[in-house]
């Protein structure tokens, strides 16, 4: 330590004693006074930053320097207090008067700047280093990767190789997450194999995550299966990969394999399994996972996943229970509950919750406003929707994204404001996509605006010539207007391109088995009994005033064909099977691949009232809760 001998006279005279303890003797000072550097280290351990900085000032006046360990503890103290100014002061002190710190200490300073999110300062210090080791390079690569400055991270790795420094497992696991192109990922994977790090837990986990992020699930699975997995981190990565890509079946299969291999589920595992349950709408499975979640009590991430699962499985009572008992709620918690209420048809309750969030919750973000605008859209609140839409940017600094424009277009379309829809499309700060034009096309179908519908359909087919929905909607719009030549032309185009209308399919879970129903499919073992029961219900409902609404079938079918097509829609079959399978007190939950038609909506309301059943139907857009002859959507969907 430089300058210490010069200041030895600052120590008070001490008297030394020889003490005996079990035969051992040592020299002990009766009035020992620690040096300034020792005082500095003690204060750092105590996290007393103000006094530590006072000692540092005194040391500098006396030209005393501490060792690297003491300075690293002082830097940690600055980090603990979030003290950027003091951290820079330490940096200046270390490099003052020609003092040349070791690589270890410079690495600590670089890490400090990274933690303070001062990447430019970190880079300047890194560039000035006379010697860089693997920690230096890895710290910077990890910093750029975490900041999503992926090109910088990848470029630094190349420079690292040129500098002759070999990356380690932490370097690779960091830079892998900066990969945006499959070609880069393949090259990195090859390097990892050459240096023998493919078996490292963190590297394998990162490889799985990135292959998954790039949509290469089979490659991710291949990495997972290359060797026996001896760590739950890798299991969690592969389960999360499939859960995040809505392949709930494979995620659940892997979870069962993980359990059989003797690994216990942790928070990460359970979060993925809840996501898988959500994608499959498996409420009963979600409830089983909830039991496992209880031992983690108030884990925020798990509670948010539970909340999302219950909302998306249509169990609002359970969702509200979870939300109300959460001791800590973040913006995800509030946004999930708001969106859940909106999607399940409780729009006013969603808007009221948003008002509570503004008073006692976190600042709303872009996800919050998707839920709010969805609520306005499905309640027909045009004026309120415009107010919330404009407040996003003006009050909360949230720029509208494609999803927000989509909600507003849906709101205007439902209200029949086609001119306003076209105007908003032209004002969008992003290029209209297929969903944008399909929203306009659907609104044109309801309002029978053939010319604008044709324009919207052409926009869709320019973006995707194979889009089935555009052909079917346009065909029905022409048919409703008796423009049979155009109908024939659309059908001919569909035939040439090999396009067929996606069949409606509905699913229901009974006794832990998923039962699927498709119009015209006779494969279900109880289909004859179901059809018989359905016909009996329709006879009873007809006596109560039910009339099939044939506006919801292909318009070129004739009379009885059209009614028969309606009679055996998949959701009707699933509802009847649910009534046959469940006691009256159990909710019948159905999910389907297409938007529910108006006739099935009417049927569900009437049969629910007739049989005193609570029926929940989830389609790709929203949830319908049928009870006592009323739907939660108030017939506005």
Coordinates of C-alpha atoms in Angstrom, one line a residue:
X1 CA 0.0 0.0 0.0
X2 CA 1.5 3.3 -1.1
X3 CA 2.0 6.1 1.4
X4 CA 1.3 3.9 4.5
X5 CA 4.9 4.2 6.0
X6 CA 4.6 8.0 5.7
X7 CA 1.6 8.0 8.0
X8 CA 2.6 5.5 10.6
X9 CA 3.1 8.3 13.0
X10 CA -0.6 9.0 12.9
X11 CA -1.2 5.8 15.0
X12 CA -1.3 6.3 18.7
X13 CA 1.4 4.6 20.8
X14 CA 0.2 1.2 21.9
X15 CA 1.1 -1.0 24.8
X16 CA 1.5 -4.7 23.9
X17 CA 0.5 -7.5 26.2
X18 CA 1.3 -11.2 26.0
X19 CA -1.8 -13.2 26.7
X20 CA -2.1 -16.9 27.4
X21 CA -5.1 -18.9 26.3
X22 CA -4.9 -22.7 26.7
X23 CA -1.2 -22.6 26.3
X24 CA -1.2 -20.3 23.3
X25 CA 0.2 -16.8 23.5
X26 CA -0.2 -13.8 21.2
X27 CA 0.4 -10.0 21.1
X28 CA -2.7 -7.9 21.8
X29 CA -2.9 -4.1 21.8
X30 CA -4.7 -2.7 24.8
X31 CA -5.6 0.6 23.0
X32 CA -5.3 -0.3 19.4
X33 CA -6.7 2.3 16.9
X34 CA -7.5 1.0 13.4
X35 CA -5.9 2.7 10.4
X36 CA -8.0 4.8 8.1
X37 CA -8.2 2.0 5.6
X38 CA -9.3 -0.5 8.2
X39 CA -12.0 2.0 9.3
X40 CA -13.1 2.4 5.7
X41 CA -13.5 -1.4 5.3
X42 CA -15.5 -1.7 8.5
X43 CA -17.8 1.2 7.5
X44 CA -18.3 -0.5 4.1
X45 CA -19.3 -3.7 5.8
X46 CA -21.8 -1.7 7.9
X47 CA -23.1 -0.1 4.7
X48 CA -22.5 3.3 6.3
X49 CA -21.8 5.2 3.1
X50 CA -21.7 8.8 4.4
X51 CA -19.0 8.1 7.0
X52 CA -17.1 5.9 4.6
X53 CA -16.9 8.7 2.1
X54 CA -15.7 11.0 4.9
X55 CA -12.9 8.6 5.6
X56 CA -12.1 8.4 1.8
X57 CA -11.8 12.2 1.7
X58 CA -9.4 12.2 4.6
X59 CA -7.3 9.4 3.0
X60 CA -7.1 11.4 -0.2
X61 CA -5.9 14.5 1.6
X62 CA -3.2 12.5 3.2
X63 CA -2.4 10.6 0.0
X64 CA -3.2 7.2 1.4
X65 CA -4.6 4.4 -0.7
X66 CA -6.4 1.2 0.3
X67 CA -6.2 -2.2 -1.2
X68 CA -8.4 -3.6 -4.0
X69 CA -10.6 -5.5 -1.6
X70 CA -11.4 -2.4 0.5
X71 CA -12.3 -0.4 -2.7
X72 CA -14.5 -3.2 -4.0
X73 CA -16.4 -3.2 -0.7
X74 CA -16.8 0.6 -1.0
X75 CA -18.2 0.2 -4.5
X76 CA -20.6 -2.4 -3.3
X77 CA -21.7 0.1 -0.6
X78 CA -22.4 2.7 -3.3
X79 CA -24.4 0.1 -5.3
X80 CA -26.4 -0.8 -2.2
X81 CA -27.4 2.9 -1.7
X82 CA -27.9 3.5 -5.4
X83 CA -25.3 6.3 -5.0
X84 CA -24.2 7.2 -8.5
X85 CA -22.4 10.4 -7.5
X86 CA -20.4 8.7 -4.7
X87 CA -19.6 5.8 -7.1
X88 CA -18.0 8.2 -9.6
X89 CA -16.2 9.9 -6.7
X90 CA -14.6 6.5 -5.8
X91 CA -13.7 6.0 -9.5
X92 CA -11.9 9.3 -9.5
X93 CA -10.1 8.6 -6.3
X94 CA -8.8 5.2 -7.4
X95 CA -7.2 6.7 -10.6
X96 CA -5.9 9.9 -9.0
X97 CA -2.2 10.7 -8.7
X98 CA -1.0 8.0 -11.0
X99 CA -2.4 5.1 -9.1
X100 CA -2.8 2.1 -11.4
X101 CA -5.5 -0.3 -10.1
X102 CA -5.5 -4.0 -10.9
X103 CA -7.8 -5.6 -13.5
X104 CA -10.0 -7.0 -10.7
X105 CA -10.8 -3.5 -9.4
X106 CA -11.5 -2.1 -12.8
X107 CA -13.9 -4.9 -13.5
X108 CA -15.7 -4.0 -10.2
X109 CA -16.0 -0.4 -11.4
X110 CA -17.3 -1.5 -14.8
X111 CA -19.9 -3.7 -13.1
X112 CA -20.9 -0.7 -10.9
X113 CA -21.6 1.4 -14.0
X114 CA -23.5 -1.4 -15.6
X115 CA -25.7 -1.8 -12.5
X116 CA -26.3 1.9 -12.6
X117 CA -27.3 1.5 -16.3
X118 CA -24.5 3.9 -17.3
X119 CA -23.3 1.7 -20.2
X120 CA -21.4 4.5 -22.0
X121 CA -19.3 5.1 -18.9
X122 CA -18.7 1.4 -18.5
X123 CA -17.6 1.2 -22.2
X124 CA -15.2 4.1 -21.8
X125 CA -13.5 2.5 -18.8
X126 CA -13.4 -0.9 -20.6
X127 CA -11.7 0.7 -23.6
X128 CA -9.0 2.2 -21.4
X129 CA -8.1 -1.1 -19.7
X130 CA -4.5 -2.1 -20.3
X131 CA -5.4 -5.7 -19.9
X132 CA -8.9 -7.4 -20.1
X133 CA -9.7 -10.8 -18.8
X134 CA -12.8 -13.0 -19.4
X135 CA -14.7 -11.2 -16.6
X136 CA -14.1 -7.8 -18.3
X137 CA -15.5 -9.0 -21.6
X138 CA -18.4 -11.0 -20.1
X139 CA -19.5 -8.1 -18.0
X140 CA -19.8 -5.8 -21.0
X141 CA -21.4 -8.5 -23.2
X142 CA -23.9 -9.3 -20.6
X143 CA -24.7 -5.6 -20.1
X144 CA -25.5 -5.1 -23.8
X145 CA -27.5 -8.3 -24.0
X146 CA -29.6 -7.4 -21.0
X147 CA -30.1 -3.9 -22.5
X148 CA -31.3 -5.5 -25.8
X149 CA -28.4 -3.9 -27.6
X150 CA -27.9 -7.2 -29.3
X151 CA -25.6 -6.0 -32.2
X152 CA -23.1 -4.6 -29.7
X153 CA -23.1 -7.7 -27.6
X154 CA -22.4 -9.9 -30.7
X155 CA -19.7 -7.5 -31.9
X156 CA -17.9 -7.6 -28.6
X157 CA -17.8 -11.4 -28.7
X158 CA -16.0 -11.2 -32.0
X159 CA -13.5 -8.7 -30.6
X160 CA -13.1 -11.0 -27.5
X161 CA -12.0 -13.9 -29.8
X162 CA -9.6 -11.6 -31.7
X163 CA -8.1 -10.5 -28.3
X164 CA -7.3 -14.1 -27.6
X165 CA -9.6 -14.4 -24.6
X166 CA -11.7 -17.6 -24.4
X167 CA -15.3 -17.2 -23.5
X168 CA -16.7 -19.2 -20.5
X169 CA -20.1 -20.5 -19.7
X170 CA -21.3 -17.1 -18.4
X171 CA -20.1 -15.4 -21.6
X172 CA -22.0 -17.8 -23.9
X173 CA -25.2 -17.9 -21.8
X174 CA -25.2 -14.0 -22.0
X175 CA -24.4 -13.6 -25.7
X176 CA -26.9 -16.4 -26.7
X177 CA -29.7 -14.2 -25.5
X178 CA -28.6 -11.5 -27.9
X179 CA -29.1 -13.8 -30.9
X180 CA -31.7 -12.5 -33.3
X181 CA -30.9 -14.6 -36.3
X182 CA -30.9 -18.4 -36.6
X183 CA -27.7 -18.3 -38.5
X184 CA -25.9 -16.5 -35.6
X185 CA -27.4 -19.0 -33.1
X186 CA -26.2 -22.0 -35.2
X187 CA -22.7 -20.6 -35.3
X188 CA -22.6 -19.9 -31.6
X189 CA -24.0 -23.4 -30.9
X190 CA -21.1 -24.8 -33.0
X191 CA -18.5 -22.8 -31.0
X192 CA -20.0 -24.0 -27.8
X193 CA -19.6 -27.6 -29.0
X194 CA -16.0 -27.0 -30.0
X195 CA -15.0 -25.7 -26.5
X196 CA -17.0 -28.4 -24.7
X197 CA -19.5 -26.2 -22.9
X198 CA -22.7 -27.8 -24.3
X199 CA -23.3 -29.7 -21.1
X200 CA -23.2 -26.6 -18.8
X201 CA -26.6 -26.1 -17.2
X202 CA -26.8 -22.4 -18.0
X203 CA -25.5 -22.7 -21.5
X204 CA -28.0 -25.5 -22.3
X205 CA -30.8 -23.5 -20.7
X206 CA -29.9 -20.4 -22.8
X207 CA -29.7 -22.5 -26.0
X208 CA -33.2 -23.9 -25.3
X209 CA -34.6 -20.4 -24.6
X210 CA -33.2 -18.8 -27.7
X211 CA -34.1 -21.6 -30.1
X212 CA -37.6 -21.3 -28.6
X213 CA -37.6 -17.5 -29.0
X214 CA -36.8 -18.0 -32.7
X215 CA -39.7 -20.5 -33.0
X216 CA -37.3 -23.5 -33.4
X217 CA -39.0 -25.8 -30.9
X218 CA -37.7 -29.0 -32.4
X219 CA -34.1 -27.7 -32.1
X220 CA -34.8 -26.7 -28.5
X221 CA -36.1 -30.2 -27.8
X222 CA -33.0 -31.7 -29.5
X223 CA -30.7 -29.7 -27.3
X224 CA -32.7 -30.9 -24.3
X225 CA -32.5 -34.5 -25.3
X226 CA -28.8 -34.5 -26.3
X227 CA -27.8 -35.7 -22.8
X228 CA -29.3 -36.8 -19.5
X229 CA -30.6 -33.7 -17.7
X230 CA -29.3 -33.4 -14.2
X231 CA -30.7 -30.0 -13.3
X232 CA -34.1 -28.5 -12.9
X233 CA -33.0 -25.3 -14.7
X234 CA -32.8 -27.2 -18.0
X235 CA -36.2 -28.9 -17.4
X236 CA -37.8 -25.5 -16.6
X237 CA -36.4 -24.1 -19.8
X238 CA -37.8 -26.7 -22.1
X239 CA -41.2 -26.8 -20.3
X240 CA -41.4 -23.0 -20.6
X241 CA -40.5 -23.1 -24.3
X242 CA -43.5 -25.2 -25.1
X243 CA -45.8 -23.4 -22.7
X244 CA -44.9 -20.0 -24.1
X245 CA -45.7 -21.2 -27.6
X246 CA -49.1 -22.4 -26.6
X247 CA -48.2 -26.1 -27.0
X248 CA -49.7 -27.0 -23.6
X249 CA -49.9 -30.7 -24.3
X250 CA -46.2 -31.1 -24.8
X251 CA -45.5 -28.8 -21.8
X252 CA -47.6 -31.0 -19.6
X253 CA -46.0 -34.2 -21.0
X254 CA -42.6 -32.8 -20.2
X255 CA -43.7 -31.8 -16.7
X256 CA -44.8 -35.4 -16.1
X257 CA -41.5 -36.7 -17.3
X258 CA -39.7 -34.2 -15.0
X259 CA -41.7 -35.4 -12.0
X260 CA -40.9 -39.1 -12.9
X261 CA -37.2 -38.2 -13.1
X262 CA -37.4 -37.1 -9.5
X263 CA -37.3 -33.3 -9.9
X264 CA -39.6 -31.1 -7.8
X265 CA -41.5 -28.3 -9.3
X266 CA -40.4 -24.8 -8.3
X267 CA -41.9 -21.4 -9.0
X268 CA -40.6 -21.4 -12.6
X269 CA -42.1 -24.8 -13.3
X270 CA -45.5 -24.0 -11.8
X271 CA -45.6 -20.7 -13.8
X272 CA -45.1 -22.6 -17.0
X273 CA -47.7 -25.3 -16.1
X274 CA -50.2 -22.6 -15.2
X275 CA -49.5 -21.0 -18.6
X276 CA -50.1 -24.4 -20.3
X277 CA -53.3 -24.9 -18.4
X278 CA -54.4 -21.4 -19.6
X279 CA -53.7 -22.1 -23.2
X280 CA -55.7 -25.4 -23.0
X281 CA -58.4 -23.8 -20.8
X282 CA -58.0 -26.7 -18.4
X283 CA -59.6 -25.2 -15.3
X284 CA -59.4 -28.4 -13.2
X285 CA -55.7 -28.8 -13.9
X286 CA -55.2 -25.2 -13.0
X287 CA -56.9 -25.7 -9.7
X288 CA -54.6 -28.7 -9.0
X289 CA -51.6 -26.6 -9.7
X290 CA -53.1 -23.9 -7.4
X291 CA -52.7 -26.4 -4.5
X292 CA -49.0 -26.7 -5.3
X293 CA -48.7 -22.9 -5.5
X294 CA -50.0 -22.4 -1.9
X295 CA -46.6 -23.4 -0.4
X296 CA -45.0 -20.4 -2.1
X297 CA -47.7 -18.2 -0.5
X298 CA -47.3 -14.6 -1.7
X299 CA -45.0 -15.1 -4.7
X300 CA -46.0 -12.3 -7.1
X301 CA -45.1 -14.0 -10.4
X302 CA -47.1 -17.2 -9.4
X303 CA -50.1 -15.2 -8.2
X304 CA -50.1 -13.3 -11.5
X305 CA -50.0 -16.5 -13.4
X306 CA -52.9 -17.9 -11.3
X307 CA -54.9 -14.8 -11.8
X308 CA -54.3 -15.0 -15.6
X309 CA -55.3 -18.7 -15.6
X310 CA -58.6 -18.2 -13.8
X311 CA -59.5 -15.2 -15.9
X312 CA -58.8 -17.0 -19.2
X313 CA -60.6 -20.2 -18.0
X314 CA -63.6 -18.0 -17.3
X315 CA -63.7 -18.5 -13.5
X316 CA -64.1 -14.9 -12.4
X317 CA -65.0 -15.8 -8.8
X318 CA -61.6 -17.5 -8.4
X319 CA -59.8 -14.7 -10.1
X320 CA -61.3 -12.1 -7.8
X321 CA -60.5 -14.2 -4.8
X322 CA -56.8 -14.3 -5.9
X323 CA -56.7 -10.6 -6.7
X324 CA -58.2 -9.5 -3.5
X325 CA -56.0 -11.6 -1.3
X326 CA -52.7 -10.5 -3.0
X327 CA -50.7 -8.5 -0.5
X328 CA -48.6 -7.1 -3.3
X329 CA -49.9 -6.2 -6.8
X330 CA -47.9 -4.8 -9.7
X331 CA -49.1 -3.4 -13.0
X332 CA -49.4 -6.9 -14.4
X333 CA -51.8 -7.9 -11.6
X334 CA -54.1 -4.9 -12.2
X335 CA -53.9 -5.2 -16.0
X336 CA -54.7 -8.9 -15.9
X337 CA -57.7 -8.4 -13.7
X338 CA -59.0 -5.5 -15.8
X339 CA -58.6 -7.5 -19.1
X340 CA -60.1 -10.6 -17.5
X341 CA -63.3 -8.7 -16.4
X342 CA -63.5 -7.1 -19.9
X343 CA -63.1 -10.4 -21.8
X344 CA -65.6 -12.1 -19.6
X345 CA -68.3 -9.5 -20.3
X346 CA -68.0 -7.3 -17.2
X347 CA -67.0 -4.1 -18.9
X348 CA -68.2 -1.6 -16.4
X349 CA -66.6 -3.5 -13.5
X350 CA -63.3 -3.4 -15.5
X351 CA -63.6 0.3 -15.9
X352 CA -64.4 0.8 -12.2
X353 CA -61.3 -1.3 -11.3
X354 CA -59.2 1.0 -13.6
X355 CA -60.4 4.0 -11.6
X356 CA -59.3 2.3 -8.4
X357 CA -55.9 1.5 -10.1
X358 CA -55.4 5.2 -10.8
X359 CA -55.9 6.0 -7.1
X360 CA -54.1 3.2 -5.3
X361 CA -52.3 1.1 -8.0
X362 CA -49.2 1.4 -10.1
X363 CA -49.0 3.6 -13.2
X364 CA -51.0 2.0 -16.1
X365 CA -49.0 0.7 -19.1
X366 CA -49.8 -0.3 -22.7
X367 CA -51.2 -3.7 -21.5
X368 CA -53.6 -1.9 -19.1
X369 CA -55.0 0.2 -21.9
X370 CA -55.6 -2.9 -24.2
X371 CA -58.0 -4.2 -21.4
X372 CA -59.6 -0.8 -21.0
X373 CA -60.3 -0.3 -24.7
X374 CA -61.5 -3.9 -25.0
X375 CA -64.0 -3.2 -22.2
X376 CA -65.2 -0.1 -24.0
X377 CA -65.5 -1.9 -27.3
X378 CA -67.6 -4.8 -25.9
X379 CA -69.9 -2.4 -24.0
X380 CA -70.4 0.0 -27.0
X381 CA -68.9 3.0 -25.1
X382 CA -67.6 5.0 -28.0
X383 CA -67.1 8.4 -26.3
X384 CA -65.4 6.8 -23.3
X385 CA -63.2 4.8 -25.6
X386 CA -62.0 7.9 -27.4
X387 CA -61.3 9.6 -24.0
X388 CA -59.2 6.6 -22.8
X389 CA -57.5 6.3 -26.2
X390 CA -56.4 10.0 -26.2
X391 CA -55.4 9.9 -22.5
X392 CA -52.9 7.1 -23.1
X393 CA -50.4 9.5 -24.7
X394 CA -51.5 12.7 -23.1
X395 CA -51.7 11.6 -19.5
X396 CA -49.6 8.5 -19.3
X397 CA -47.0 8.8 -22.1
X398 CA -48.1 5.5 -23.6
X399 CA -47.9 5.5 -27.4
X400 CA -50.8 3.6 -29.1
X401 CA -49.7 0.3 -30.6
X402 CA -51.4 -2.0 -33.1
X403 CA -53.5 -3.7 -30.4
X404 CA -54.9 -0.3 -29.2
X405 CA -55.8 0.7 -32.7
X406 CA -57.4 -2.7 -33.1
X407 CA -59.6 -2.2 -30.1
X408 CA -60.7 1.3 -31.3
X409 CA -61.5 0.0 -34.7
X410 CA -63.5 -2.8 -33.2
X411 CA -65.4 -0.3 -31.1
X412 CA -66.1 2.0 -34.0
X413 CA -67.1 -1.0 -36.2
X414 CA -69.6 -2.3 -33.6
X415 CA -71.1 1.2 -33.5
X416 CA -71.4 1.3 -37.3
X417 CA -69.0 4.2 -37.7
X418 CA -67.4 2.9 -40.9
X419 CA -66.1 6.3 -42.0
X420 CA -64.4 6.9 -38.7
X421 CA -62.8 3.4 -39.0
X422 CA -61.3 4.3 -42.4
X423 CA -60.1 7.6 -41.1
X424 CA -58.4 6.0 -38.1
X425 CA -56.8 3.4 -40.3
X426 CA -55.2 6.1 -42.3
X427 CA -54.0 7.9 -39.1
X428 CA -52.3 4.8 -37.6
X429 CA -48.6 5.1 -36.7
X430 CA -48.1 1.6 -37.9
X431 CA -48.9 -0.3 -41.1
X432 CA -52.4 -1.9 -41.1
X433 CA -52.2 -5.7 -40.9
X434 CA -54.6 -8.5 -41.7
X435 CA -56.4 -8.1 -38.3
X436 CA -57.0 -4.4 -39.0
X437 CA -58.6 -5.0 -42.4
X438 CA -60.6 -8.0 -41.1
X439 CA -62.1 -5.8 -38.4
X440 CA -63.2 -3.4 -41.1
X441 CA -64.5 -6.3 -43.2
X442 CA -66.5 -7.7 -40.4
X443 CA -68.1 -4.3 -39.7
X444 CA -69.0 -4.1 -43.4
X445 CA -70.7 -7.5 -43.1
X446 CA -72.9 -6.2 -40.3
X447 CA -73.7 -2.9 -42.1
X448 CA -74.0 -4.5 -45.5
X449 CA -71.5 -2.1 -47.1
X450 CA -70.5 -4.2 -50.1
X451 CA -68.1 -1.7 -51.7
X452 CA -66.1 -1.1 -48.6
X453 CA -66.1 -4.8 -47.8
X454 CA -64.7 -5.6 -51.2
X455 CA -61.9 -3.0 -50.6
X456 CA -61.1 -4.5 -47.2
X457 CA -61.1 -8.1 -48.5
X458 CA -58.7 -7.2 -51.3
X459 CA -56.3 -5.6 -48.7
X460 CA -56.4 -8.9 -46.7
X461 CA -55.9 -11.1 -49.8
X462 CA -52.9 -8.9 -50.9
X463 CA -51.3 -9.6 -47.5
X464 CA -52.3 -13.3 -47.4
X465 CA -53.9 -14.8 -50.6
X466 CA -54.8 -18.0 -48.5
X467 CA -56.8 -16.1 -45.9
X468 CA -60.0 -18.3 -45.5
X469 CA -61.9 -15.8 -43.4
X470 CA -61.8 -13.1 -46.0
X471 CA -63.2 -15.3 -48.7
X472 CA -66.0 -16.7 -46.5
X473 CA -67.0 -13.2 -45.2
X474 CA -67.0 -11.7 -48.7
X475 CA -69.0 -14.6 -50.1
X476 CA -71.7 -14.2 -47.5
X477 CA -71.8 -10.4 -48.0
X478 CA -72.3 -10.9 -51.7
X479 CA -75.0 -13.5 -51.0
X480 CA -76.9 -11.3 -48.6
X481 CA -77.0 -8.7 -51.4
X482 CA -78.1 -11.3 -54.0
X483 CA -75.0 -10.8 -56.0
X484 CA -74.7 -14.4 -57.0
X485 CA -72.2 -13.9 -59.8
X486 CA -69.7 -12.4 -57.3
X487 CA -70.5 -15.3 -54.9
X488 CA -69.7 -17.8 -57.6
X489 CA -66.5 -15.9 -58.4
X490 CA -65.3 -16.0 -54.8
X491 CA -66.1 -19.7 -54.5
X492 CA -64.3 -20.4 -57.7
X493 CA -61.2 -18.5 -56.4
X494 CA -61.4 -20.6 -53.2
X495 CA -61.5 -23.8 -55.2
X496 CA -58.6 -22.9 -57.4
X497 CA -56.4 -22.0 -54.3
X498 CA -57.5 -25.1 -52.5
X499 CA -59.1 -23.0 -49.7
X500 CA -61.8 -24.6 -47.5
X501 CA -63.7 -23.0 -44.6
X502 CA -62.3 -24.0 -41.3
X503 CA -64.9 -26.2 -39.6
X504 CA -66.2 -25.1 -36.3
X505 CA -64.9 -27.2 -33.4
X506 CA -65.9 -27.1 -29.7
X507 CA -64.2 -28.8 -26.7
X508 CA -65.4 -29.7 -23.3
X509 CA -63.6 -31.4 -20.4
X510 CA -65.5 -34.3 -18.7
X511 CA -63.9 -36.6 -16.1
X512 CA -60.4 -35.3 -17.1
X513 CA -61.0 -36.2 -20.7
X514 CA -61.3 -33.7 -23.6
X515 CA -64.2 -34.2 -25.9
X516 CA -64.2 -32.5 -29.3
X517 CA -67.3 -31.9 -31.5
X518 CA -67.3 -30.9 -35.1
X519 CA -70.3 -30.2 -37.4
X520 CA -71.0 -33.5 -39.3
X521 CA -68.5 -35.6 -37.4
X522 CA -70.1 -38.8 -36.1
X523 CA -67.0 -40.2 -34.3
X524 CA -68.1 -39.4 -30.7
X525 CA -69.2 -42.7 -29.0
X526 CA -72.4 -41.0 -27.7
X527 CA -73.2 -38.9 -30.8
X528 CA -76.6 -40.6 -31.4
X529 CA -77.7 -40.0 -27.8
X530 CA -76.5 -36.4 -28.0
X531 CA -78.3 -35.7 -31.3
X532 CA -81.5 -37.2 -29.8
X533 CA -81.3 -35.1 -26.7
X534 CA -80.5 -32.0 -28.8
X535 CA -83.6 -32.5 -31.0
X536 CA -85.8 -32.9 -27.9
X537 CA -84.3 -29.6 -26.5
X538 CA -85.0 -27.8 -29.7
X539 CA -88.6 -29.0 -29.8
X540 CA -89.1 -27.7 -26.2
X541 CA -87.4 -24.4 -27.0
X542 CA -89.4 -23.9 -30.2
X543 CA -92.5 -24.1 -28.1
X544 CA -91.0 -21.3 -26.0
X545 CA -90.4 -19.1 -29.0
X546 CA -87.0 -20.2 -30.4
X547 CA -86.7 -19.7 -34.1
X548 CA -83.4 -20.7 -35.8
X549 CA -81.6 -17.6 -37.2
X550 CA -80.4 -18.7 -40.6
X551 CA -78.3 -15.6 -41.2
X552 CA -75.4 -17.5 -39.7
X553 CA -75.0 -20.2 -42.3
X554 CA -73.7 -20.2 -45.9
X555 CA -76.2 -18.0 -47.8
X556 CA -76.5 -20.3 -50.8
X557 CA -77.9 -23.2 -48.8
X558 CA -81.7 -23.8 -49.1
X559 CA -84.4 -23.9 -46.5
X560 CA -84.1 -27.1 -44.4
X561 CA -80.4 -27.4 -45.3
X562 CA -79.8 -24.1 -43.6
X563 CA -81.7 -25.1 -40.4
X564 CA -80.0 -28.5 -40.3
X565 CA -76.6 -26.8 -40.6
X566 CA -77.5 -24.6 -37.7
X567 CA -79.0 -27.4 -35.6
X568 CA -75.8 -29.4 -35.3
X569 CA -73.3 -26.6 -34.7
X570 CA -70.4 -27.8 -32.6
X571 CA -71.2 -25.7 -29.5
X572 CA -74.8 -27.0 -29.4
X573 CA -73.5 -30.5 -29.3
X574 CA -71.0 -29.6 -26.6
X575 CA -73.6 -27.9 -24.5
X576 CA -76.0 -30.9 -24.7
X577 CA -73.1 -33.3 -23.8
X578 CA -72.3 -31.1 -20.8
X579 CA -75.9 -31.1 -19.6
X580 CA -75.9 -34.9 -19.9
X581 CA -72.6 -35.3 -18.1
X582 CA -72.7 -32.8 -15.2
X583 CA -75.0 -32.2 -12.2
X584 CA -77.0 -29.0 -12.3
X585 CA -74.8 -27.2 -9.8
X586 CA -71.6 -27.7 -11.9
X587 CA -70.7 -25.0 -14.5
X588 CA -70.5 -26.2 -18.1
X589 CA -67.4 -24.8 -19.7
X590 CA -66.8 -24.9 -23.4
X591 CA -64.1 -23.4 -25.7
X592 CA -64.2 -23.2 -29.4
X593 CA -62.0 -22.2 -32.4
X594 CA -64.4 -19.8 -34.1
X595 CA -66.5 -16.8 -32.9
X596 CA -69.8 -18.0 -31.6
X597 CA -72.7 -17.4 -34.1
X598 CA -75.9 -15.5 -33.2
X599 CA -78.1 -18.6 -33.3
X600 CA -75.9 -20.6 -31.0
X601 CA -75.8 -17.6 -28.7
X602 CA -79.6 -17.5 -28.6
X603 CA -79.7 -21.3 -28.0
X604 CA -77.3 -21.1 -25.1
X605 CA -79.3 -18.4 -23.4
X606 CA -82.6 -20.3 -23.7
X607 CA -81.2 -23.8 -22.8
X608 CA -79.4 -22.3 -19.8
X609 CA -82.6 -20.8 -18.5
X610 CA -84.7 -23.9 -19.4
X611 CA -82.3 -26.3 -17.6
X612 CA -81.2 -23.8 -14.9
X613 CA -77.5 -24.1 -15.9
X614 CA -74.5 -21.8 -15.8
X615 CA -72.8 -22.1 -19.2
X616 CA -69.5 -20.5 -20.1
X617 CA -68.3 -20.5 -23.7
X618 CA -64.9 -19.1 -24.7
X619 CA -64.3 -18.2 -28.3
X620 CA -61.1 -16.7 -29.8
X621 CA -62.3 -13.2 -28.9
X622 CA -64.1 -13.3 -25.5
X623 CA -66.1 -15.3 -23.0
X624 CA -69.8 -15.6 -22.7
X625 CA -71.4 -16.4 -19.3
X626 CA -75.0 -17.6 -19.8
X627 CA -77.2 -17.7 -16.7
X628 CA -81.0 -17.3 -16.3
X629 CA -81.5 -16.5 -20.0
X630 CA -79.0 -13.6 -20.0
X631 CA -75.4 -13.4 -21.3
X632 CA -72.7 -11.4 -19.7
X633 CA -72.1 -9.7 -23.1
X634 CA -75.6 -8.2 -23.1
X635 CA -76.0 -9.5 -26.6
X636 CA -73.3 -7.1 -27.8
X637 CA -70.4 -9.0 -29.2

